[in-house]
JSON list of C-alpha atoms in Angstrom, two decimals:
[
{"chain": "A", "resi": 230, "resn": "UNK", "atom": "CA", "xyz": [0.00, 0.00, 0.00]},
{"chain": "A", "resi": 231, "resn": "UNK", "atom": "CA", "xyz": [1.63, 3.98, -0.73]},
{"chain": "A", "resi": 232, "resn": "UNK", "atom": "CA", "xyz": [2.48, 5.36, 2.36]},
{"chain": "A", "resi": 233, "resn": "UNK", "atom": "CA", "xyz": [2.56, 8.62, 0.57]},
{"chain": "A", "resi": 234, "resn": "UNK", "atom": "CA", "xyz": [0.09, 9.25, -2.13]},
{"chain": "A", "resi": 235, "resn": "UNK", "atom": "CA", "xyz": [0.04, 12.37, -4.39]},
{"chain": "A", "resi": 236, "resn": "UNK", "atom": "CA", "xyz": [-3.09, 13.98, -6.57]},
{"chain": "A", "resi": 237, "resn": "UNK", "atom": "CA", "xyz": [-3.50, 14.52, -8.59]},
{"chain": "A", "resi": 238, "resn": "UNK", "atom": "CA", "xyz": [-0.46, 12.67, -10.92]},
{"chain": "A", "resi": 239, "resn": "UNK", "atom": "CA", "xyz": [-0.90, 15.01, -14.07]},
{"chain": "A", "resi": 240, "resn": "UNK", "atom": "CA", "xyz": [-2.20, 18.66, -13.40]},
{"chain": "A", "resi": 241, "resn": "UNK", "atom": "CA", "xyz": [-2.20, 21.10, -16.01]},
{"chain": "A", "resi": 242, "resn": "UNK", "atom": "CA", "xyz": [-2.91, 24.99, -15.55]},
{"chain": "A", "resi": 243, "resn": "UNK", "atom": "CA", "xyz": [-2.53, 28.23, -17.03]},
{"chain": "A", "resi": 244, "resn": "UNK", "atom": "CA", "xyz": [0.14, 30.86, -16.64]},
{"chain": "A", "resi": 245, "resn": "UNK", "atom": "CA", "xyz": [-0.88, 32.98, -13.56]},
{"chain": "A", "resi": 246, "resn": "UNK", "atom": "CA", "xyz": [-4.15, 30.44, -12.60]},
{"chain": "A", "resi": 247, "resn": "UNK", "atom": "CA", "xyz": [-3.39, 29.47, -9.12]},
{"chain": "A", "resi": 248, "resn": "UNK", "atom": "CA", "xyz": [-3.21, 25.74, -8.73]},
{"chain": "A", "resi": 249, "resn": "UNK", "atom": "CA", "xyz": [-3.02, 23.36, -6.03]},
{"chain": "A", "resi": 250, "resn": "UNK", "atom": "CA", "xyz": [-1.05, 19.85, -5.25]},
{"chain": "A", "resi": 251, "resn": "UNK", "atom": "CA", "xyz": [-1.83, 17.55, -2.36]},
{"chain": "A", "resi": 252, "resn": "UNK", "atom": "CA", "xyz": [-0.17, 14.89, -0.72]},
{"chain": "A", "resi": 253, "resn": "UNK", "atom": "CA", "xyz": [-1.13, 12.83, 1.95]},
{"chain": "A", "resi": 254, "resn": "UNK", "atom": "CA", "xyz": [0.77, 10.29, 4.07]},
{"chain": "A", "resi": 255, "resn": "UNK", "atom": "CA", "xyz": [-0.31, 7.06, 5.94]},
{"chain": "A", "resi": 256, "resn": "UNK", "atom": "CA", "xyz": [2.52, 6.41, 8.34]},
{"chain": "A", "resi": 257, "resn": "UNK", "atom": "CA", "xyz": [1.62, 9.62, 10.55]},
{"chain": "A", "resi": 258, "resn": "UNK", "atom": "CA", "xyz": [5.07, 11.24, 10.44]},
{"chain": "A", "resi": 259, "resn": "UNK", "atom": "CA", "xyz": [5.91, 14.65, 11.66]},
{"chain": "A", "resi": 260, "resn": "UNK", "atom": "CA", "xyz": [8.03, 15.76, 8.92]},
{"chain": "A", "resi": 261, "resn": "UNK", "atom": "CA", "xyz": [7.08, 16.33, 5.26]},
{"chain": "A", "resi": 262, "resn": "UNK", "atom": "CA", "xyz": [8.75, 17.35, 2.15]},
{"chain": "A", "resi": 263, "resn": "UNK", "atom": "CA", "xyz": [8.50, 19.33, -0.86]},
{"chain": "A", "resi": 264, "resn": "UNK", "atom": "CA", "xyz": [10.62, 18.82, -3.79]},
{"chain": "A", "resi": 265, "resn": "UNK", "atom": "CA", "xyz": [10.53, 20.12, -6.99]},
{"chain": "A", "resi": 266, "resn": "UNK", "atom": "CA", "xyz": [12.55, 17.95, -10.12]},
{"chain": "A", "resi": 267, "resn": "UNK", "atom": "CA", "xyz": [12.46, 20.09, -13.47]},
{"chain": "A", "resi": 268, "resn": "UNK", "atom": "CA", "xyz": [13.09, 17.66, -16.33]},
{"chain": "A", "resi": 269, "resn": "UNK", "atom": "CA", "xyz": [17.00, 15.72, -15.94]},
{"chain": "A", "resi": 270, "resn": "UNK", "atom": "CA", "xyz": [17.68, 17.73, -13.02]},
{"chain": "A", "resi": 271, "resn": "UNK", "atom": "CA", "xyz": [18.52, 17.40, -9.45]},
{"chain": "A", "resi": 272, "resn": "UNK", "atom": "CA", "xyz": [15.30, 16.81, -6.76]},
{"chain": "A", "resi": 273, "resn": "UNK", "atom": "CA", "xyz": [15.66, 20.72, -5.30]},
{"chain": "A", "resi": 274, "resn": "UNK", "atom": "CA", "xyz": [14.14, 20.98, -1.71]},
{"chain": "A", "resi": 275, "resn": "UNK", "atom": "CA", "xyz": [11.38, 23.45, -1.70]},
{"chain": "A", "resi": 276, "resn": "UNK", "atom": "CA", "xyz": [10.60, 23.65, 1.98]},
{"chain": "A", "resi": 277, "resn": "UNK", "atom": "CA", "xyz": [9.93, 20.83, 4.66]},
{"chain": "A", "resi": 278, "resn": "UNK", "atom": "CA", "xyz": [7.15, 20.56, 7.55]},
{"chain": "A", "resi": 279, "resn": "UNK", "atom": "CA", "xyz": [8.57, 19.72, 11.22]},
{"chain": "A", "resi": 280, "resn": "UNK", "atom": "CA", "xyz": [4.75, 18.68, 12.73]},
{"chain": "A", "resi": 281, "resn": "UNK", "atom": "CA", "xyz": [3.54, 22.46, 12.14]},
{"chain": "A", "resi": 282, "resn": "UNK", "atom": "CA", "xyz": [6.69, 24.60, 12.18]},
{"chain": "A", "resi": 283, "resn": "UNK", "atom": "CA", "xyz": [6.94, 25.27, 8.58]},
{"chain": "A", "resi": 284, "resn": "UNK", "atom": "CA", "xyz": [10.79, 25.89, 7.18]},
{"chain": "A", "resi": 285, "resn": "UNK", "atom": "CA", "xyz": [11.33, 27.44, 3.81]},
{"chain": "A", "resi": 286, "resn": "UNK", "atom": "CA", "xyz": [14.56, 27.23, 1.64]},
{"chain": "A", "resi": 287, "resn": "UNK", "atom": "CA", "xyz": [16.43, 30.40, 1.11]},
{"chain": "A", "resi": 288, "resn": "UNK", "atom": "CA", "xyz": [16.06, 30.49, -2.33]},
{"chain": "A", "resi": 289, "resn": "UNK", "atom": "CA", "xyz": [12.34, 29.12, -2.80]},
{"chain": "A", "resi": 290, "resn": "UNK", "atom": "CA", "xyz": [10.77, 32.00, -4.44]},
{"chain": "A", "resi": 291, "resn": "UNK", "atom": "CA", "xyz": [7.34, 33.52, -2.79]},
{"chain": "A", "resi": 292, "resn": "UNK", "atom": "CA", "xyz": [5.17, 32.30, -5.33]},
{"chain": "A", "resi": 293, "resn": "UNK", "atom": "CA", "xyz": [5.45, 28.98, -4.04]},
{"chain": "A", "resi": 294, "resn": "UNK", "atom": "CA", "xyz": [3.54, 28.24, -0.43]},
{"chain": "A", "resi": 295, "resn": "UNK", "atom": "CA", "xyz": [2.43, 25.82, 1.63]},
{"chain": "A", "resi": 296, "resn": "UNK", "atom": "CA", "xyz": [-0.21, 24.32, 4.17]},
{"chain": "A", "resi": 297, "resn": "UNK", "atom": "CA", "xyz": [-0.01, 21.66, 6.54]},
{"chain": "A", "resi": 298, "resn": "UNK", "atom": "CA", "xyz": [-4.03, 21.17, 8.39]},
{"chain": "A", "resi": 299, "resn": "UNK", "atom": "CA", "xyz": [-2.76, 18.15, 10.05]},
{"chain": "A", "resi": 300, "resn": "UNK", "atom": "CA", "xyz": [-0.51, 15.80, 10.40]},
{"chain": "A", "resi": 301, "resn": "UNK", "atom": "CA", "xyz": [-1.04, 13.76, 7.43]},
{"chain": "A", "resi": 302, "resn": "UNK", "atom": "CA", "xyz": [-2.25, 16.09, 4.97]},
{"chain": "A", "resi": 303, "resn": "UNK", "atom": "CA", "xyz": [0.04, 18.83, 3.24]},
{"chain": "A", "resi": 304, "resn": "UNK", "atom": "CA", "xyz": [-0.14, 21.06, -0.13]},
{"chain": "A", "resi": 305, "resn": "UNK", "atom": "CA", "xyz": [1.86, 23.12, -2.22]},
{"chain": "A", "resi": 306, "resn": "UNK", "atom": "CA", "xyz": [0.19, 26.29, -3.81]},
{"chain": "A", "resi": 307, "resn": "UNK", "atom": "CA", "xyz": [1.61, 28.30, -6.70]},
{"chain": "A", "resi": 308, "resn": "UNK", "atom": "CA", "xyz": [-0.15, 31.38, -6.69]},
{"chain": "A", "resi": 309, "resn": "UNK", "atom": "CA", "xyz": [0.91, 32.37, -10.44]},
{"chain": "A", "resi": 310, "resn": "UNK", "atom": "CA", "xyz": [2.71, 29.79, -11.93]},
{"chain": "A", "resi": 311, "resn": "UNK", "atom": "CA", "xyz": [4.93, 30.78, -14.51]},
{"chain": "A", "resi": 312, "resn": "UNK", "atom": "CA", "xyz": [6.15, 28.42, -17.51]},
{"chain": "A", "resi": 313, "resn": "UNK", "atom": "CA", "xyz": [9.51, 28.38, -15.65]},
{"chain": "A", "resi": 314, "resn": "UNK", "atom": "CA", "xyz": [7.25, 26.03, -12.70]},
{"chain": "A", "resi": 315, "resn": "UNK", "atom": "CA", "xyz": [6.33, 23.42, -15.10]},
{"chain": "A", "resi": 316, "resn": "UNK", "atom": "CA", "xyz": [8.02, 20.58, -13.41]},
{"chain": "A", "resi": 317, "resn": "UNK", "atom": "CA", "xyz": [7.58, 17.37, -11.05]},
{"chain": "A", "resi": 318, "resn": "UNK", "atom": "CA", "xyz": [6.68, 17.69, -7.84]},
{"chain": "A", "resi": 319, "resn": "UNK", "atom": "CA", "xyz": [7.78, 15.34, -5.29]},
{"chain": "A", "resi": 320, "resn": "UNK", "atom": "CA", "xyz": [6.14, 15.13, -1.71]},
{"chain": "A", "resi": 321, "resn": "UNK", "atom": "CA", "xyz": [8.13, 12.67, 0.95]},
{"chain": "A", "resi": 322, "resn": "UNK", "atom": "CA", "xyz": [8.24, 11.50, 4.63]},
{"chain": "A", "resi": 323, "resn": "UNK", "atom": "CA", "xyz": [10.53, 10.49, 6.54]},
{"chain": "A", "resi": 324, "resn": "UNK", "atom": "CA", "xyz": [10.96, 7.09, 8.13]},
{"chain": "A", "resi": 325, "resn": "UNK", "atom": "CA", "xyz": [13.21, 5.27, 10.66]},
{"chain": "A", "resi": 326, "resn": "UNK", "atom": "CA", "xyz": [15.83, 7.63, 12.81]},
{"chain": "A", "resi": 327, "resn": "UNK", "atom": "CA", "xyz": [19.73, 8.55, 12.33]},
{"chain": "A", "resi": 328, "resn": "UNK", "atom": "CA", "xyz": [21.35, 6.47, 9.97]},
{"chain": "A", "resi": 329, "resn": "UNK", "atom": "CA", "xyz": [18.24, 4.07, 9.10]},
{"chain": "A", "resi": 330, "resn": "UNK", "atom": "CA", "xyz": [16.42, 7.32, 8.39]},
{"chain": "A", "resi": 331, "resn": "UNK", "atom": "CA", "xyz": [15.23, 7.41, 4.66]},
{"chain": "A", "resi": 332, "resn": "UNK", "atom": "CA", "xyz": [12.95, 9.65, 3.17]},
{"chain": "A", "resi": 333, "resn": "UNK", "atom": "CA", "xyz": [10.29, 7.66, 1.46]},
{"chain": "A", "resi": 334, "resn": "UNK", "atom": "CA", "xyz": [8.36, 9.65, -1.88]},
{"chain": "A", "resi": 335, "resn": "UNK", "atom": "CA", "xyz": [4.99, 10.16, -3.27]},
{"chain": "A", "resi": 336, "resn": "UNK", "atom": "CA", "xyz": [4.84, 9.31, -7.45]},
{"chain": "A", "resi": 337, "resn": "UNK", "atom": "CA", "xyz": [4.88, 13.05, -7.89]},
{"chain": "A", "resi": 338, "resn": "UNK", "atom": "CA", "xyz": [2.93, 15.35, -9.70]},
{"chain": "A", "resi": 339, "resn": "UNK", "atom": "CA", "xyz": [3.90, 16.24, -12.93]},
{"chain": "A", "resi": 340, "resn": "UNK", "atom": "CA", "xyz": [2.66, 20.03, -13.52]},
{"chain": "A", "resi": 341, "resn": "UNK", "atom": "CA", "xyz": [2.27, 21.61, -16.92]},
{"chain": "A", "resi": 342, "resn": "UNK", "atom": "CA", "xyz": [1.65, 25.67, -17.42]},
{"chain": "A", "resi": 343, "resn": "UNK", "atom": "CA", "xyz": [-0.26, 26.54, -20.56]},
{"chain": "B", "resi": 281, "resn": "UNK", "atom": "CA", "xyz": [26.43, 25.96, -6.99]},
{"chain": "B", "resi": 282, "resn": "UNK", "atom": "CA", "xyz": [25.90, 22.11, -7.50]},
{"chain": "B", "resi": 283, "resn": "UNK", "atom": "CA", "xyz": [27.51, 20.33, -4.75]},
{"chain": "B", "resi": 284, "resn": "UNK", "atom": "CA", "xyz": [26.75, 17.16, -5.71]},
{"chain": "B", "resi": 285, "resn": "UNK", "atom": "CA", "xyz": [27.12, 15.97, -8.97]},
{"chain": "B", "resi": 286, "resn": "UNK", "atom": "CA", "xyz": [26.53, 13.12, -10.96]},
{"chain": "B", "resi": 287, "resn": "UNK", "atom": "CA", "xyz": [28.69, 13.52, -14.40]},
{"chain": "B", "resi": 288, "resn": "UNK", "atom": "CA", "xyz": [27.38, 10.83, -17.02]},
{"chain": "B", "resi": 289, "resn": "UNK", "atom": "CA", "xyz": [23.94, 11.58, -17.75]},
{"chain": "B", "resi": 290, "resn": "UNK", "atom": "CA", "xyz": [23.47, 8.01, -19.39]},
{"chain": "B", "resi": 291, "resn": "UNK", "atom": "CA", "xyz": [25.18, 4.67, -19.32]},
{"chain": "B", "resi": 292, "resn": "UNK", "atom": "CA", "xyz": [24.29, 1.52, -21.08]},
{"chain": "B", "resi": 293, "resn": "UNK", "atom": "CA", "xyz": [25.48, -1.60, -19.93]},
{"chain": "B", "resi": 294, "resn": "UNK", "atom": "CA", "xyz": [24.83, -5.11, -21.13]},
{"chain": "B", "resi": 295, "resn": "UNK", "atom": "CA", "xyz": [22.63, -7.79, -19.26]},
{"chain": "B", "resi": 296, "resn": "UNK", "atom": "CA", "xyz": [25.10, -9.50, -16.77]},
{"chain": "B", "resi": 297, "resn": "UNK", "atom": "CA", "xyz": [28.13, -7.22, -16.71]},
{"chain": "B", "resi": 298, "resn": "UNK", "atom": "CA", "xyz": [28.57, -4.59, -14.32]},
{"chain": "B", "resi": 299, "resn": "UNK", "atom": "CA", "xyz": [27.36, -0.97, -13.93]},
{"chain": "B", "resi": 300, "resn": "UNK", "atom": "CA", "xyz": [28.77, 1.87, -12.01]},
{"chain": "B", "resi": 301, "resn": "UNK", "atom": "CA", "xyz": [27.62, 5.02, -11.22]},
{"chain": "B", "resi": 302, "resn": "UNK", "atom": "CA", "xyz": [29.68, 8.28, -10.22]},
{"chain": "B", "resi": 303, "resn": "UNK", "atom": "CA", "xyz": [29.19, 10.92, -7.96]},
{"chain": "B", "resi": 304, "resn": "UNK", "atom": "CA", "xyz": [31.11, 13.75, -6.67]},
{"chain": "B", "resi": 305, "resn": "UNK", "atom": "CA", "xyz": [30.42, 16.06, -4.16]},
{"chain": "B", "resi": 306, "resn": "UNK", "atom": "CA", "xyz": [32.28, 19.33, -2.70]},
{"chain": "B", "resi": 307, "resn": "UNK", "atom": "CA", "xyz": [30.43, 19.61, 0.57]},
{"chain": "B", "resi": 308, "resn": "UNK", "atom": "CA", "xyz": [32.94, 18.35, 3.08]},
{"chain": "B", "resi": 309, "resn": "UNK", "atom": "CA", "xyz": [30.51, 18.76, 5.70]},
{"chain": "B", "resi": 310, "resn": "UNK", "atom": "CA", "xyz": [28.69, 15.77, 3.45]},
{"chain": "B", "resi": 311, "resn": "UNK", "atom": "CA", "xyz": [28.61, 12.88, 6.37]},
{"chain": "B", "resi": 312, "resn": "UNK", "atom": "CA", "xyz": [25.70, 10.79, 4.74]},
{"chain": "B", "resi": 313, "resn": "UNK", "atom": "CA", "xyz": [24.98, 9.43, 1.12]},
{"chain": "B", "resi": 314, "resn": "UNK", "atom": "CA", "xyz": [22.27, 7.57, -0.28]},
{"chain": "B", "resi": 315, "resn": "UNK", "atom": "CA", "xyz": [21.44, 6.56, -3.92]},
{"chain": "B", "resi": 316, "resn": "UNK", "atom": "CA", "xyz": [17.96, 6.39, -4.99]},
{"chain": "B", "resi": 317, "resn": "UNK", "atom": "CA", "xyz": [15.97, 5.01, -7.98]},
{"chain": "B", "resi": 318, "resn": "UNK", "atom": "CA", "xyz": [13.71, 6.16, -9.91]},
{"chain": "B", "resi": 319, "resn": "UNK", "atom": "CA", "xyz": [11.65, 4.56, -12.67]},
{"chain": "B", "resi": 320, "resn": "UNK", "atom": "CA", "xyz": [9.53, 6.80, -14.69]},
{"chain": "B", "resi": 321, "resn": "UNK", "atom": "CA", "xyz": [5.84, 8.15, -13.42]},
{"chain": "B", "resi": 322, "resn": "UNK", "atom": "CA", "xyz": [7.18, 6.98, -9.81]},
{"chain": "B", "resi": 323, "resn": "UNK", "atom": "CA", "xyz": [8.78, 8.91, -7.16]},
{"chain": "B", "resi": 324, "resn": "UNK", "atom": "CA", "xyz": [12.20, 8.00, -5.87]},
{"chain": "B", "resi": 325, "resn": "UNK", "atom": "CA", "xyz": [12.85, 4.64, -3.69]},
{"chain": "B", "resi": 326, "resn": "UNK", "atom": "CA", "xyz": [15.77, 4.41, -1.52]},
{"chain": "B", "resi": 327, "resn": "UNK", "atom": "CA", "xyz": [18.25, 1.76, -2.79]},
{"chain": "B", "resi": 328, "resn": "UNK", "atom": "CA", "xyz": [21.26, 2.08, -0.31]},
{"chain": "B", "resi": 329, "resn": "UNK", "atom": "CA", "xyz": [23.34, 4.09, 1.65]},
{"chain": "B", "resi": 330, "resn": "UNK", "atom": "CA", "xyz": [26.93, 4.48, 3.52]},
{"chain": "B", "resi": 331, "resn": "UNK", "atom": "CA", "xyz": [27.92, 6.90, 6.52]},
{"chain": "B", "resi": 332, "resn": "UNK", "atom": "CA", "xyz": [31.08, 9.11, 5.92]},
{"chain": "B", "resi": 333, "resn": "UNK", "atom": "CA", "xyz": [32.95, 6.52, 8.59]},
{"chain": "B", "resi": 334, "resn": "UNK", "atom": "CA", "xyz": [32.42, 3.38, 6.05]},
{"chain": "B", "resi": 335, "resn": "UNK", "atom": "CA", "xyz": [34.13, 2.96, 2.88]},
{"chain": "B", "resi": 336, "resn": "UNK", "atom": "CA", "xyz": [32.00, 0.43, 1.53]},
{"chain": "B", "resi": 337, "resn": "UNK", "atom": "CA", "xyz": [28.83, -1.07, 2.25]},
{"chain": "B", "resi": 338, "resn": "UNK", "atom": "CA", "xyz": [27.07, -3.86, 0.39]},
{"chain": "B", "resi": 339, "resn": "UNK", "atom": "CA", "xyz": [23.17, -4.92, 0.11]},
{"chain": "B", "resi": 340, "resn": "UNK", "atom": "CA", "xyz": [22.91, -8.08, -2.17]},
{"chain": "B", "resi": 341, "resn": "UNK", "atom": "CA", "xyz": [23.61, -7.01, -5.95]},
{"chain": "B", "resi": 342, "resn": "UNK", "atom": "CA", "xyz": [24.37, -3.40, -5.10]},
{"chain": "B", "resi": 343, "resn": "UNK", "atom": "CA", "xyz": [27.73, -1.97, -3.20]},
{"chain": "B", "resi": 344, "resn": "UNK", "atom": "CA", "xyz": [28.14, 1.43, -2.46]},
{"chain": "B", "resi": 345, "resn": "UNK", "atom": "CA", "xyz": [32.12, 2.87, -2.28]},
{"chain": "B", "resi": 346, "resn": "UNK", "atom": "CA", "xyz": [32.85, 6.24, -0.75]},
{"chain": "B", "resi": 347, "resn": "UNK", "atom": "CA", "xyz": [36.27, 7.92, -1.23]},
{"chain": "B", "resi": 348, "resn": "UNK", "atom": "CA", "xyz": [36.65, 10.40, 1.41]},
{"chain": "B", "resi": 349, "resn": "UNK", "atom": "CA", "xyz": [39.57, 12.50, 0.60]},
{"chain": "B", "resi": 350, "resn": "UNK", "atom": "CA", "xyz": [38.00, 12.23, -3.61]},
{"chain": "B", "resi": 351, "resn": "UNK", "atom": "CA", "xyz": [34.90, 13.37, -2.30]},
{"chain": "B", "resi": 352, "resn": "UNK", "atom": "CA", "xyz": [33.73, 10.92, -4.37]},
{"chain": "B", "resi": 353, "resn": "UNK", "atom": "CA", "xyz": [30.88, 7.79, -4.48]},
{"chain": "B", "resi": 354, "resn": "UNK", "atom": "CA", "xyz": [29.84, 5.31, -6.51]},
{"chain": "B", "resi": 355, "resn": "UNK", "atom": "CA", "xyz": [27.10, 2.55, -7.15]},
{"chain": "B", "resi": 356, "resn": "UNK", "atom": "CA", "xyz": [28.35, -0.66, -8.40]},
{"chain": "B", "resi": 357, "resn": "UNK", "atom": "CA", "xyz": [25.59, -3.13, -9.60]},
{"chain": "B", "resi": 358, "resn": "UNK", "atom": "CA", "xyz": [26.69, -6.75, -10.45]},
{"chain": "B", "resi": 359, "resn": "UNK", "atom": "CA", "xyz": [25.12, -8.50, -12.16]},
{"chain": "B", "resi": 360, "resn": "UNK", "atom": "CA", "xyz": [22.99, -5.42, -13.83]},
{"chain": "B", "resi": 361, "resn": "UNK", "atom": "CA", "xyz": [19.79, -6.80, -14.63]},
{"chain": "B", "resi": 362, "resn": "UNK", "atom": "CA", "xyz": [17.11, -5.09, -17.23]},
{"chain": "B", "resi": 363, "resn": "UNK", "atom": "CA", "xyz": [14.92, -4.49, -14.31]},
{"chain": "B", "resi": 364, "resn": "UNK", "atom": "CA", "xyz": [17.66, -2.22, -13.23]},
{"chain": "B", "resi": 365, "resn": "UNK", "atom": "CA", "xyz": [16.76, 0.58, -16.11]},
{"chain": "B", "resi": 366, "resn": "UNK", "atom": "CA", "xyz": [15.76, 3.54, -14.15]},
{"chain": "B", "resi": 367, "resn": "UNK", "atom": "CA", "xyz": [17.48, 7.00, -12.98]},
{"chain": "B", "resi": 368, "resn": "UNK", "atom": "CA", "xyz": [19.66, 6.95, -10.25]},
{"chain": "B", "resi": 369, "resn": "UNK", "atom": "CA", "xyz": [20.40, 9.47, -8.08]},
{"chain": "B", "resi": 370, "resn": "UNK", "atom": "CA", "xyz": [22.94, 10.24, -5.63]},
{"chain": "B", "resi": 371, "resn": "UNK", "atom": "CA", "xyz": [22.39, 12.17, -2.46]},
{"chain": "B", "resi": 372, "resn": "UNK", "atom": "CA", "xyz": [23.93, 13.38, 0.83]},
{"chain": "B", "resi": 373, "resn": "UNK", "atom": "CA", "xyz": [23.39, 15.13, 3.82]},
{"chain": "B", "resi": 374, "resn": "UNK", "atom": "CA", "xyz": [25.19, 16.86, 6.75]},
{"chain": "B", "resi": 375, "resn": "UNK", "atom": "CA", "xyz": [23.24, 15.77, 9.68]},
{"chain": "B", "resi": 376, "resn": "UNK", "atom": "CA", "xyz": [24.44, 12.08, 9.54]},
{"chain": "B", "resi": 377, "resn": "UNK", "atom": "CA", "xyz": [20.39, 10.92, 8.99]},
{"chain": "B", "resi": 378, "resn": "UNK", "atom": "CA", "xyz": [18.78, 10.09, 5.60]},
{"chain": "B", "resi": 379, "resn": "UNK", "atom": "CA", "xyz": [16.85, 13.85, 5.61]},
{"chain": "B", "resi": 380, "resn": "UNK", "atom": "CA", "xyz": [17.22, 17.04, 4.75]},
{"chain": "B", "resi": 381, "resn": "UNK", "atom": "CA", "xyz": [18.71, 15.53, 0.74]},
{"chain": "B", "resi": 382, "resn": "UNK", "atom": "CA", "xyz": [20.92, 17.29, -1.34]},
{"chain": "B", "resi": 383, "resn": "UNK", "atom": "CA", "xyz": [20.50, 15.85, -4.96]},
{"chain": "B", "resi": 384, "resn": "UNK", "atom": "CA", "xyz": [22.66, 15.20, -7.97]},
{"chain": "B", "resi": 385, "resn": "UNK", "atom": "CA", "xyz": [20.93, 15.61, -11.21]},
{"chain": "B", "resi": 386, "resn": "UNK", "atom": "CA", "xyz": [20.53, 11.52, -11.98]},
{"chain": "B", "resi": 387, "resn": "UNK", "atom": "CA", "xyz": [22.60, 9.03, -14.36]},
{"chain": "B", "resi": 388, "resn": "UNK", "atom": "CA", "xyz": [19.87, 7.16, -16.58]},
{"chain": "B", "resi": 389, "resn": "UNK", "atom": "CA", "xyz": [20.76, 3.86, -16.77]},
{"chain": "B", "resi": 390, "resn": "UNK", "atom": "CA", "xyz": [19.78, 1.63, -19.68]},
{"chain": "B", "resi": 391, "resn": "UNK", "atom": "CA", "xyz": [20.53, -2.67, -19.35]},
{"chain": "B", "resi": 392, "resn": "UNK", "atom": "CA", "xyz": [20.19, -4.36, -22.67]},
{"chain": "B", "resi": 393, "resn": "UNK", "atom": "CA", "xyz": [19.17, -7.84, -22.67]}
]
């Protein structure tokens, strides 16, 4: 069974329509992830959940946000996506502690901007 | 500034024979590494991983080398199967846990029957 499950797996928008990706995990982890993989490029952290304390990457530009209702629930808004955002997005949790910690993904959404 | 990188975008290797991937990386605070694989349409899955006080650690078909004072780490996979097609990609992290990833940017690797 996915322990982390993304919707939807294809979204497409339009330049400057606000959209919306979810994730959800099953294992009821305090941490979550959000990566963003443009096409044959590194997984870039976009900003990661600790329970509710939210932490942002320097360079993660403002158009990207987040929400986090609960513990297993978390999305990623782009307020006005911009062709440049067309990408995968990769939620993940974290599992196991120290060294046996891993970060187990979602199957990503891949976004498209019309 | 990448820090890690993974140099050969592609590598094709026959059925049987063995593949290795590279990766280098210029963080010295780097005390973690894990490789990942991905096929396509899925998210990552954690393959294997070494801490900076191993050299080598080994998990049935797949070894992992690090090289300290190279900064560098590869993936060896012997015998490479076709199942084994898929992007891998290396990753570290300064906290000595499996979180908080840097990425490289993936070697695709294609197994011919």
């Amino acid at each position: 069974d996915a322990m982390v499950i993304q919707n939807p797996r294809y979204q497409v928008t339009q330049f400057g329509k606000p959209v919306t990706l979810s994730c959800s995990q099953t294992l009821n982890h305090n941490v979550m992830y959000w990566y963003q993989q443009k096409s044959s490029q590194a997984p870039k952290l976009l900003f990661h959940y600790y329970d509710k304390d939210f932490n942002n990457e320097a360079d993660t530009p403002d158009n990207f946000q987040s929400r986090r209702p609960n513990t297993s629930f978390c999305f990623l808004d782009i307020r006005s996506p911009g062709l440049g955002d067309a990408a995968m997005y990769l939620c993940a949790t974290n599992f196991g502690l120290g060294t046996n910690e891993k970060l187990f993904f979602g199957s990503g959404t891949q976004l498209s901007v019309l | 500034d990448q820090q890690v990188k993974q140099n050969s975008p592609s590598l094709s290797v026959q059925e049987g024979r063995i593949s290795i991937l590279n990766c280098d990386y210029t963080n010295s605070m780097f005390d973690y590494f894990l490789w990942y694989k991905k096929y396509p349409a899925e998210g990552p899955t954690f393959l294997i991983s070494i801490s900076s006080i191993k050299d080598k650690n080994e998990d049935g078909r797949f070894t992992v080398f690090l090289n300290k004072s190279a900064k560098h780490l590869s993936l060896h996979i012997v015998p490479s199967q076709p199942g084994d097609s898929a992007v891998y990609f290396c990753a570290a992290s300064d906290n000595n846990a499996g979180n908080m990833l840097t990425f490289g940017g993936g070697t695709r690797l294609m197994v011919k029957p």
